[in-house]
Each structure stands twice: as structure tokens, then as C-alpha cells.
JSON list of C-alpha atoms in Angstrom, two decimals:
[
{"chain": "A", "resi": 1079, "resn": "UNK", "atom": "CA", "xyz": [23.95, -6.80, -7.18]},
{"chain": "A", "resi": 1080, "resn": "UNK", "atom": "CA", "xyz": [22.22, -3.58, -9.06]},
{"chain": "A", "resi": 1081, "resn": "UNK", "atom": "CA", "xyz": [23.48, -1.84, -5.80]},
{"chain": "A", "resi": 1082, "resn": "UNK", "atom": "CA", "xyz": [27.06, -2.85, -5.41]},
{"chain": "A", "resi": 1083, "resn": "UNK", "atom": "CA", "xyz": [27.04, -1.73, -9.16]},
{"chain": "A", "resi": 1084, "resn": "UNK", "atom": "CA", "xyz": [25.97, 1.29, -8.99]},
{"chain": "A", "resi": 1085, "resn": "UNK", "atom": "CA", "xyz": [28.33, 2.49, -6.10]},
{"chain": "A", "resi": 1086, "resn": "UNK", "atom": "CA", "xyz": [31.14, 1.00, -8.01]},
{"chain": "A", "resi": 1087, "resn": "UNK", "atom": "CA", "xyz": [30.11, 3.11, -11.10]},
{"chain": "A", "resi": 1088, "resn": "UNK", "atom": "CA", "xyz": [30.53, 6.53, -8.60]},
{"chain": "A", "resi": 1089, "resn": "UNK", "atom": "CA", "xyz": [26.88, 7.28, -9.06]},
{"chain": "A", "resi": 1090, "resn": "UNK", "atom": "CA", "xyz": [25.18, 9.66, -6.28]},
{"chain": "A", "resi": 1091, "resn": "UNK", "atom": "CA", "xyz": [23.98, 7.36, -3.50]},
{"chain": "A", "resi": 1092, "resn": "UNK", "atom": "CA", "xyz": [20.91, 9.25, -3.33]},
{"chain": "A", "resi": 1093, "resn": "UNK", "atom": "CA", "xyz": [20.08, 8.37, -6.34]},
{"chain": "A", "resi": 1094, "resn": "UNK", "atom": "CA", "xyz": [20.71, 5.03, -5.90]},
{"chain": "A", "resi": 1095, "resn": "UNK", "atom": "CA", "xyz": [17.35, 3.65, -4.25]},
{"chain": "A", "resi": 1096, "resn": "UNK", "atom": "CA", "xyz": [15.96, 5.40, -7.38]},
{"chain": "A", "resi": 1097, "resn": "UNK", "atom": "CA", "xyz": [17.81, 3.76, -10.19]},
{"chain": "A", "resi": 1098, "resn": "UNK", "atom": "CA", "xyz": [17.76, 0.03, -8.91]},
{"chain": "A", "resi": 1099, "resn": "UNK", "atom": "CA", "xyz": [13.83, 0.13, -8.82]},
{"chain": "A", "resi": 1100, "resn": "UNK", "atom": "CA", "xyz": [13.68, 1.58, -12.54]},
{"chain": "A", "resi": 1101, "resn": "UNK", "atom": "CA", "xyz": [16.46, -1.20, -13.67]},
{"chain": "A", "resi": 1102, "resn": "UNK", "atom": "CA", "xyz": [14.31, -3.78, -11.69]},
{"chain": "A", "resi": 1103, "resn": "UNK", "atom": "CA", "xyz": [11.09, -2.80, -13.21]},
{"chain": "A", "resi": 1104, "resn": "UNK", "atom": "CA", "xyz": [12.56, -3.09, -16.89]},
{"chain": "A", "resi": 1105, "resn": "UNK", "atom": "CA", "xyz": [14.77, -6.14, -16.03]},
{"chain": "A", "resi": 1106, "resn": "UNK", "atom": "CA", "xyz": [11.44, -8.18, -14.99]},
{"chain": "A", "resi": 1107, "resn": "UNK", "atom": "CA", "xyz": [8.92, -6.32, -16.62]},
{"chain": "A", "resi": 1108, "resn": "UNK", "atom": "CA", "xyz": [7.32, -5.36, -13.92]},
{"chain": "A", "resi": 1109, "resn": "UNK", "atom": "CA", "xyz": [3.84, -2.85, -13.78]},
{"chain": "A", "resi": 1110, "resn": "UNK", "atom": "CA", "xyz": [2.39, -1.91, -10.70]},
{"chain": "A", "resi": 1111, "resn": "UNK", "atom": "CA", "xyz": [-0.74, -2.87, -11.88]},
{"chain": "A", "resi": 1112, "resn": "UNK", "atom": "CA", "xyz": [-0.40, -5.88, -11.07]},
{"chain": "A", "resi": 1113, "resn": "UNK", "atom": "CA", "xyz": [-3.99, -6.51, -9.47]},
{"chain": "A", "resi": 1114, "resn": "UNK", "atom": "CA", "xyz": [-4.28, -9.73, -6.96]},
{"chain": "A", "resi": 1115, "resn": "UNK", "atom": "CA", "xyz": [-1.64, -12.87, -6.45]},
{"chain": "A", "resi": 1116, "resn": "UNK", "atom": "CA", "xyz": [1.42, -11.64, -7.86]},
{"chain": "A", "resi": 1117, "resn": "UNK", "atom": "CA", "xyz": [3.71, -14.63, -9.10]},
{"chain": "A", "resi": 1118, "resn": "UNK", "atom": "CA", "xyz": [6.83, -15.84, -6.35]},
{"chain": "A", "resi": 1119, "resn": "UNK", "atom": "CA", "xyz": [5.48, -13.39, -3.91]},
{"chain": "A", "resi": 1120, "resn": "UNK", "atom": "CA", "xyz": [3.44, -15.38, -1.02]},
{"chain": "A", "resi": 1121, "resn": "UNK", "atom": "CA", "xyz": [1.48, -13.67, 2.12]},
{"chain": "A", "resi": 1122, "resn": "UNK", "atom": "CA", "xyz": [4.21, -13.21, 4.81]},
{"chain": "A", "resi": 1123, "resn": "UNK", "atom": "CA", "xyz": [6.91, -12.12, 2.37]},
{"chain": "A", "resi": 1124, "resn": "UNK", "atom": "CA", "xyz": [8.78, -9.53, 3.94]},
{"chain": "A", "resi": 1125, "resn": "UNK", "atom": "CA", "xyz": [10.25, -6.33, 2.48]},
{"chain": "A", "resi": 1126, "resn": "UNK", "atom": "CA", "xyz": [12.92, -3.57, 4.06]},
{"chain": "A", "resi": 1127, "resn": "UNK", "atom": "CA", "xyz": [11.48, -0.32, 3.01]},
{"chain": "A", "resi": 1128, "resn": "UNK", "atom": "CA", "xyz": [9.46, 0.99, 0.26]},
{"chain": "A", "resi": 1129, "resn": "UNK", "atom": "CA", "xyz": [11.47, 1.07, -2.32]},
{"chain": "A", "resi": 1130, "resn": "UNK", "atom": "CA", "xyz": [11.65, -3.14, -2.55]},
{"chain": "A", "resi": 1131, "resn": "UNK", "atom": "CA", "xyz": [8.02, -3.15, -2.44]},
{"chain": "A", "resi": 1132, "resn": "UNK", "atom": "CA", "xyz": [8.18, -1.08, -5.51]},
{"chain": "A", "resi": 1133, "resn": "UNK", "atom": "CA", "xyz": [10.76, -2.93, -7.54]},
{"chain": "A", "resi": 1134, "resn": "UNK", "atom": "CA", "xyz": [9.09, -5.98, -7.33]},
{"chain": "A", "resi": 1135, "resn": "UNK", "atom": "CA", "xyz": [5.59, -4.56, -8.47]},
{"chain": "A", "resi": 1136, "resn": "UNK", "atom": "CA", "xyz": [3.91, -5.01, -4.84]},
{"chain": "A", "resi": 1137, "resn": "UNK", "atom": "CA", "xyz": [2.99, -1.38, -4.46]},
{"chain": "A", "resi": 1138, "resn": "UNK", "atom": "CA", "xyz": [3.54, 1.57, -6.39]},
{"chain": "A", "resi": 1139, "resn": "UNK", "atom": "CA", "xyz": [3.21, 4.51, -4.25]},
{"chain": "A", "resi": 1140, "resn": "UNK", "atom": "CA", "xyz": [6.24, 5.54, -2.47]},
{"chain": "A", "resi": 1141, "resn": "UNK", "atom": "CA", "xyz": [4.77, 8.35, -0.52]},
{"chain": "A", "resi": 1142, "resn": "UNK", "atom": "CA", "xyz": [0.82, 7.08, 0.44]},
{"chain": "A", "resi": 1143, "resn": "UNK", "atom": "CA", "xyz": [-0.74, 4.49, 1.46]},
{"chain": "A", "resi": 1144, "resn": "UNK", "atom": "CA", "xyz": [-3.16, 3.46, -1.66]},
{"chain": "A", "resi": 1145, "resn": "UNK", "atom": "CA", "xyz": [-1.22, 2.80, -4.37]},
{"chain": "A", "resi": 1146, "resn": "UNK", "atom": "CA", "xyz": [-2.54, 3.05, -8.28]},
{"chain": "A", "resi": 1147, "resn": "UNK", "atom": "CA", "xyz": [-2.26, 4.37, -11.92]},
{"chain": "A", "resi": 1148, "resn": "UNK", "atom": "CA", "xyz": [-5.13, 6.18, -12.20]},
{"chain": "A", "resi": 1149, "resn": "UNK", "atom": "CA", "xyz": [-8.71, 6.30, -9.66]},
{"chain": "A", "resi": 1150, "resn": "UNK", "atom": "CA", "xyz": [-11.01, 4.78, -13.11]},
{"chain": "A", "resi": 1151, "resn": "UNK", "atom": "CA", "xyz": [-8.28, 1.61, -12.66]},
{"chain": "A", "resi": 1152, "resn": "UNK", "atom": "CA", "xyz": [-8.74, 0.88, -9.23]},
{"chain": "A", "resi": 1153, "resn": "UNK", "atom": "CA", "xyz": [-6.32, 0.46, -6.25]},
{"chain": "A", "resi": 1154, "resn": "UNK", "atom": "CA", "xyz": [-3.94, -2.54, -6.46]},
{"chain": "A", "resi": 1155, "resn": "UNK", "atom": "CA", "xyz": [-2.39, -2.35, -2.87]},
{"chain": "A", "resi": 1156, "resn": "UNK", "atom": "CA", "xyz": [-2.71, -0.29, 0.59]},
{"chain": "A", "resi": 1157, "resn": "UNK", "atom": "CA", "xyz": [-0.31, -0.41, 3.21]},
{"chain": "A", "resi": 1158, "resn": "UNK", "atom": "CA", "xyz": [-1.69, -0.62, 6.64]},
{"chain": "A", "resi": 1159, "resn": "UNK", "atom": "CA", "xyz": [0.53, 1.73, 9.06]},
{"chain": "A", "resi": 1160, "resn": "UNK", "atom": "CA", "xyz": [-0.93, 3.35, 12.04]},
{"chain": "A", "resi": 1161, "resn": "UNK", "atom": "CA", "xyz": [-1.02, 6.76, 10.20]},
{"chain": "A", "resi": 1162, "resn": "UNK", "atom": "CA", "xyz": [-4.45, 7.11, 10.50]},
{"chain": "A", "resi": 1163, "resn": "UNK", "atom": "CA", "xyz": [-6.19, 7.05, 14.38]},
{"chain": "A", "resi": 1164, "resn": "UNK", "atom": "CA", "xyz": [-9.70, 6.09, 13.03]},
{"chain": "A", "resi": 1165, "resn": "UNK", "atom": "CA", "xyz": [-8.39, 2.60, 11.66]},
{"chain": "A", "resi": 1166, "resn": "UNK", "atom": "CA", "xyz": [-9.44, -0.41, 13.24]},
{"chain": "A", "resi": 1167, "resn": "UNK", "atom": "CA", "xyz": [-7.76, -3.98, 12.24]},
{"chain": "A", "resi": 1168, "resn": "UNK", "atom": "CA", "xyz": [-8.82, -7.56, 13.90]},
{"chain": "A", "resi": 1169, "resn": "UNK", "atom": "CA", "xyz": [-6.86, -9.05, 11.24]},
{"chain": "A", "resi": 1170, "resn": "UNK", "atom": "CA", "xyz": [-9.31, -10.30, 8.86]},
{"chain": "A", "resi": 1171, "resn": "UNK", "atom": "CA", "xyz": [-11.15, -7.49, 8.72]},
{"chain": "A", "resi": 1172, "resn": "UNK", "atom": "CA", "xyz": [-9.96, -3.61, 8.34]},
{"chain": "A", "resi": 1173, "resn": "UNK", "atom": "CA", "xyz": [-11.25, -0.28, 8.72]},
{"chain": "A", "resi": 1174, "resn": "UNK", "atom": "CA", "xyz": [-9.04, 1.42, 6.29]},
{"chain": "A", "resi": 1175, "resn": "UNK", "atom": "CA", "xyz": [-9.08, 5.00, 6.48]},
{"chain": "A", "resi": 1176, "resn": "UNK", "atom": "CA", "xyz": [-8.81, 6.63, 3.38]},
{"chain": "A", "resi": 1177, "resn": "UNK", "atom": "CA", "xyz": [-6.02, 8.94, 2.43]},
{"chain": "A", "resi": 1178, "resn": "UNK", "atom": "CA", "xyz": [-5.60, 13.70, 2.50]},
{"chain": "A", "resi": 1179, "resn": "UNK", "atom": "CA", "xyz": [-6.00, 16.02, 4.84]},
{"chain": "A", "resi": 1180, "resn": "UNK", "atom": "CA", "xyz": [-3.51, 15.12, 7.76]},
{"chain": "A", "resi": 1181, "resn": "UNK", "atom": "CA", "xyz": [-0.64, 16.56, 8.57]},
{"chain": "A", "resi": 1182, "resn": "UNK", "atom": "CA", "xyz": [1.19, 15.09, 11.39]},
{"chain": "A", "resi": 1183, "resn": "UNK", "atom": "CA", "xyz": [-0.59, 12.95, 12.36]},
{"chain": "A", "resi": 1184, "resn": "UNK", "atom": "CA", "xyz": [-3.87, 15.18, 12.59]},
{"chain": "A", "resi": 1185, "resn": "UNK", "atom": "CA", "xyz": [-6.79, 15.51, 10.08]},
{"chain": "A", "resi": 1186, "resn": "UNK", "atom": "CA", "xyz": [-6.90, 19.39, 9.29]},
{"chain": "A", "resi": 1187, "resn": "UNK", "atom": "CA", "xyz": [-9.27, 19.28, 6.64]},
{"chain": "A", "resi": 1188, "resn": "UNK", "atom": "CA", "xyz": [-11.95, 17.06, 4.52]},
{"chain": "A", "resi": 1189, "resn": "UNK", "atom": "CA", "xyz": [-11.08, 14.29, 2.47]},
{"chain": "A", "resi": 1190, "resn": "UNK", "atom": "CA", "xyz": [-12.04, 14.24, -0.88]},
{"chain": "A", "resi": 1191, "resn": "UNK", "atom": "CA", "xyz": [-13.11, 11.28, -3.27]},
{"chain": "A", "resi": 1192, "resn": "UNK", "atom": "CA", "xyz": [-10.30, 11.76, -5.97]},
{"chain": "A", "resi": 1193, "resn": "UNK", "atom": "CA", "xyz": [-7.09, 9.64, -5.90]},
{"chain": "A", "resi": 1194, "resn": "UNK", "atom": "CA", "xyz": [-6.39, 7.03, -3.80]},
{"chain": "A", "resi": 1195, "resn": "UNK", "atom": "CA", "xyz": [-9.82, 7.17, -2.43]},
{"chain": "A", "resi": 1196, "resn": "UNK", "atom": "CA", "xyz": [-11.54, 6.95, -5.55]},
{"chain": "A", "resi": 1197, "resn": "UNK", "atom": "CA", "xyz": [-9.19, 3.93, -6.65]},
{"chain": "A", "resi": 1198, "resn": "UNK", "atom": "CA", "xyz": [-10.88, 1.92, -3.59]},
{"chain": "A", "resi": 1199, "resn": "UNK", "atom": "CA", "xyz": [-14.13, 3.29, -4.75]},
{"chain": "A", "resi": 1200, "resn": "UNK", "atom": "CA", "xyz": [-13.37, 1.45, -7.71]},
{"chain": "A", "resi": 1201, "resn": "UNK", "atom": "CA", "xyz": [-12.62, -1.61, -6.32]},
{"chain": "A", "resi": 1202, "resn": "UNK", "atom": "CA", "xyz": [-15.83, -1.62, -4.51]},
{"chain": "A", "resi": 1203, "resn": "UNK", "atom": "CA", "xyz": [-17.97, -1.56, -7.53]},
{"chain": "A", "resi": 1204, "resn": "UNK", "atom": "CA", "xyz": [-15.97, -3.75, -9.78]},
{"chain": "A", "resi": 1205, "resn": "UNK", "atom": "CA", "xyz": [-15.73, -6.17, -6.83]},
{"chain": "A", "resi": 1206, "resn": "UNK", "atom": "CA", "xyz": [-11.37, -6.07, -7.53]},
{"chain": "A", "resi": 1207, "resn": "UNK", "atom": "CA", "xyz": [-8.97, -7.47, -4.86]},
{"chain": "A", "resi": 1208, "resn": "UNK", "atom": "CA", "xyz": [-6.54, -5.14, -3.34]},
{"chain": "A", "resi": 1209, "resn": "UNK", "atom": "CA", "xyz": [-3.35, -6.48, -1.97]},
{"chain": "A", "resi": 1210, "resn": "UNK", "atom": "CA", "xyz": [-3.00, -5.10, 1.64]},
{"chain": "A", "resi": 1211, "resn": "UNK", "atom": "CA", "xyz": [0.72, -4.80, 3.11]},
{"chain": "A", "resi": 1212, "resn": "UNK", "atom": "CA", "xyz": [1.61, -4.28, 6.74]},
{"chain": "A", "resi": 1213, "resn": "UNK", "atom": "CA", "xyz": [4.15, -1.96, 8.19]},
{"chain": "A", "resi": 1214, "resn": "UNK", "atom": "CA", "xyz": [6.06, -4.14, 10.96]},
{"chain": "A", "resi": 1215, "resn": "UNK", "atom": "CA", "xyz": [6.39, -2.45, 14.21]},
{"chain": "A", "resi": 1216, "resn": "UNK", "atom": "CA", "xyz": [10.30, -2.12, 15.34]},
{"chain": "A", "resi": 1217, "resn": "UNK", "atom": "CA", "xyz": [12.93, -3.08, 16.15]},
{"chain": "A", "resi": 1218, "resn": "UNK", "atom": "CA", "xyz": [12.08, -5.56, 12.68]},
{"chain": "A", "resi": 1219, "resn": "UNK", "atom": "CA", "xyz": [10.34, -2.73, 10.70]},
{"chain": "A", "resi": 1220, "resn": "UNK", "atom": "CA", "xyz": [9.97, -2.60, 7.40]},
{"chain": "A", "resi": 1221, "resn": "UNK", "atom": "CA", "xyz": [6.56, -4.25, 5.48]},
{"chain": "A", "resi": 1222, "resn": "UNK", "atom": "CA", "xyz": [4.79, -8.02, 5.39]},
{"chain": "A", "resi": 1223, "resn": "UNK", "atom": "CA", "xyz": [2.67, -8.63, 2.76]},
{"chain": "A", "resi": 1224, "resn": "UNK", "atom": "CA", "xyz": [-0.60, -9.65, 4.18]},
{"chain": "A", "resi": 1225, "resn": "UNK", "atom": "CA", "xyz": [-2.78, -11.54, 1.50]},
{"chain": "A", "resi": 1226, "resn": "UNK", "atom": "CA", "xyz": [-5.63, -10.12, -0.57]},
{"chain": "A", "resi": 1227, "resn": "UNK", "atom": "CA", "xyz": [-8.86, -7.94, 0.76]},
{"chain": "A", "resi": 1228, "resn": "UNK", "atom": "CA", "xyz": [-12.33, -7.35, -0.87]},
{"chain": "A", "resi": 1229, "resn": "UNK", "atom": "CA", "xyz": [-13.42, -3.85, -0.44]},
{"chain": "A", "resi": 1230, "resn": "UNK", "atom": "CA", "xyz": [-17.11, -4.48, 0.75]},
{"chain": "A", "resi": 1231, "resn": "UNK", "atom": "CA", "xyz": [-18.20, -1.12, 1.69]},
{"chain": "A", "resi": 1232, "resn": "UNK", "atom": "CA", "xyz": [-16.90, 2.54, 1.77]},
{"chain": "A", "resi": 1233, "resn": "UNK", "atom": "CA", "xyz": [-18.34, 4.97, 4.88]},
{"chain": "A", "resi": 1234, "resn": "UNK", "atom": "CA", "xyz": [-18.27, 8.89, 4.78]},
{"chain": "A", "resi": 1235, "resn": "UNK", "atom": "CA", "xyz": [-17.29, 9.41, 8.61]},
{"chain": "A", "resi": 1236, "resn": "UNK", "atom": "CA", "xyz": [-17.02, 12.74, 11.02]},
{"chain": "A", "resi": 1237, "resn": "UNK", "atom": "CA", "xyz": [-14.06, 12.94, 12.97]},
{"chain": "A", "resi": 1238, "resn": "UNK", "atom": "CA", "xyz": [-14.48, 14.60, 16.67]},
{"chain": "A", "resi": 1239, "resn": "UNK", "atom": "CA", "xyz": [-13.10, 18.21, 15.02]},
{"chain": "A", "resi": 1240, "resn": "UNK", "atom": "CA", "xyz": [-15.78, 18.23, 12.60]},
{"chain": "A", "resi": 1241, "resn": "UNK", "atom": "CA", "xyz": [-14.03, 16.73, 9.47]},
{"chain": "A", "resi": 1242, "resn": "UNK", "atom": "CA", "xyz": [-15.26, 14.55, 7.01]},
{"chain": "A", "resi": 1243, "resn": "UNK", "atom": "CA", "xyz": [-12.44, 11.09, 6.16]},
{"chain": "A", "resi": 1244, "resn": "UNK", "atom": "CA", "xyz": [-13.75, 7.69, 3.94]},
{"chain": "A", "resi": 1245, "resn": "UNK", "atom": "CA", "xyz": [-13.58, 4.50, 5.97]},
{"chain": "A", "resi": 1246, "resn": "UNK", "atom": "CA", "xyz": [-13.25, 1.45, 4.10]},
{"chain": "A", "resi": 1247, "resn": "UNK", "atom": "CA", "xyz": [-14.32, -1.99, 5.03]},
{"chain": "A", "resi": 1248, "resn": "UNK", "atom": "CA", "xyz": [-11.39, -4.81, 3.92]},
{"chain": "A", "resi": 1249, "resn": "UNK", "atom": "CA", "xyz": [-12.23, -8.63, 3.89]},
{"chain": "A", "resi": 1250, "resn": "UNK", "atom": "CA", "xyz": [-9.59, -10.85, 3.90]},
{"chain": "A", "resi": 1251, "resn": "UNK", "atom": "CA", "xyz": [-10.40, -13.58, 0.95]},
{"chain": "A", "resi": 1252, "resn": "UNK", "atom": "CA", "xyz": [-10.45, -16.80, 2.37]},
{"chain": "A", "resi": 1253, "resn": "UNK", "atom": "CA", "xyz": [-8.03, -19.81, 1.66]},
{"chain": "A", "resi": 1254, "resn": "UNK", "atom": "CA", "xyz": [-5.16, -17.81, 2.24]},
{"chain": "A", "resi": 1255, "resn": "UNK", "atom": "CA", "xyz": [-2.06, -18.53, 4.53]},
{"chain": "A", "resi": 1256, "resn": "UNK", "atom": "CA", "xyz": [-2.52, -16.69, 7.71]},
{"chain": "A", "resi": 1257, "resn": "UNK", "atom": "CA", "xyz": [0.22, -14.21, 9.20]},
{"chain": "A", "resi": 1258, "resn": "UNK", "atom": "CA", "xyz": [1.55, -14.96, 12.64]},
{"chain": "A", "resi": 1259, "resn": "UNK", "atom": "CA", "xyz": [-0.58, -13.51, 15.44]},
{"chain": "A", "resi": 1260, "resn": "UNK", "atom": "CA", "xyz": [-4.24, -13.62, 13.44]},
{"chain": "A", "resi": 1261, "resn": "UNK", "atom": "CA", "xyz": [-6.72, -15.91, 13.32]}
]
């Protein structure tokens, strides 16, 4: 609806994506940090593209992968999507690589604890929930919300060239719905 309206109105379509997540935010009143269970919004809810998952509050970052206000917060969501070739995932429990230094596809230098990185820090120690979100492989794409994760432990790893990346251990909270294809 937001959409239609702002096409009708003549406004720049690329702009578009941009103005229906800041109307949605203020129409709902929505904050991305929004730690744990958000309201309406079950595991296995599925979203086209980034931009949904930040209307409705599920995660804030459009560009990375750990999304949060500020490191001291904490991390409220992380979206799983092959971008990183150290990750491991058997479902209930992830090896979440933590986010700088690659371009391409290739870590070129160090990561640093600042950011993103520090936000799951934060979790760690203040034992928070972060919501972890899964990129769907095609021909579906787009994103599945996967439930919540505990953050048990954080790992200072050396890749094969020599660089140093933060590995973080995710444990699915029990009692939640399982997605298709875990166990």
C-alpha cells in the first residue's frame, strides 16, 4: 500500500525502498532494538529482501550481517549467509564468523573487536539472545527467520593466510518451532 503510494505520488523509485521502511518504522513504532521474540513475527516467517526485515524491526543493518545501535548495547540479530568460508551451521548450533576485513569473498586483513563484533561480545557477557535470520538459497531467496541463539563463547581464529577473524558459538534456545530440514 505505502508502495503503490509512493509511485502514484511520482517519487524517485530509488528512493522508494527507502521511504516505506522510515513510514513503517514511525507507523508501528518500531526500534531495531528490539532484543528476543518480537510480537506477530514467528520462526519460519519469511521476508523478500532486506529492506522488509528492516521495516518490521527484525534487523537493522542493511549492509552486514550483525545488526545493532551501538557495540555497549549488544547485537539484536545476525543473518546467516554463506559470506564467510570459516562458518559452520548443523542447525542448532553455529559457528558465526564475525564481521571486516573481506572483500570478495576473501579475508585481506584482521578483524577487529569494534562494531558488530563487539555487539556479540556483548551478548556473551550479558547472556542476551540474538535473533539469527537465514538467507534462503535460490530460486526462493530472500531471508527465514530462524528462532533465537545464545552466544556461548567467542574464539580468536587464524585463517590459512595468516589473518586473525572472531568465531562465535550460537545455541539455538530450546522450545522453539523448528525450520524445515533441522533437527
Amino acid at each position: 500500500e505505502c508502495v503503490m503510494r509512493l509511485y502514484e505520488k511520482g517519487e524517485d523509485p530509488r528512493r522508494i525502498p527507502h521511504i516505506a521502511v522510515q513510514e513503517a518504522r514511525a507507523r508501528f513504532s518500531l526500534t531495531a532494538e528490539l532484543w528476543g521474540d518480537m510480537a506477530g513475527l514467528d520462526v519460519g516467517a519469511v521476508f523478500t529482501n532486506k529492506h522488509e526485515l528492516q521495516a518490521v524491526g527484525m534487523h537493522g543493518n542493511w549492509m552486514g550481517g550483525i545488526s545493532h545501535n551501538s557495540p555497549e548495547t549488544g547485537a539484536t540479530s545476525v543473518i546467516l549467509s554463506g559470506g564467510y568460508r570459516h562458518d559452520s551451521d548443523d542447525g542448532n548450533i553455529i559457528l558465526y564468523t564475525g564481521q571486516g576485513g573481506i572483500i570478495n569473498g576473501v579475508q585481506v586483513a584482521n578483524q577487529e573487536l569494534k562494531g558488530g563484533n563487539l555487539a556479540l561480545y556483548t551478548n556473551k557477557n550479558k547472556g542476551m539472545p540474538v535473533r539469527v535470520i537465514r538467507k534462503r538459497p535460490k530460486p526462493k531467496g530472500g531471508f527465514v527467520y530462524d528462532g533465537l541463539y545464545m552466544v556461548t563463547d567467542m574464539m580468536q581464529e587464524m585463517t590459512t593466510s595468516g589473518l586473525t577473524v572472531f568465531q562465535f558459538r550460537l545455541v539455538r534456545l530450546g522450545g522453539q518451532k523448528q525450520l524445515r530440514g533441522q533437527s
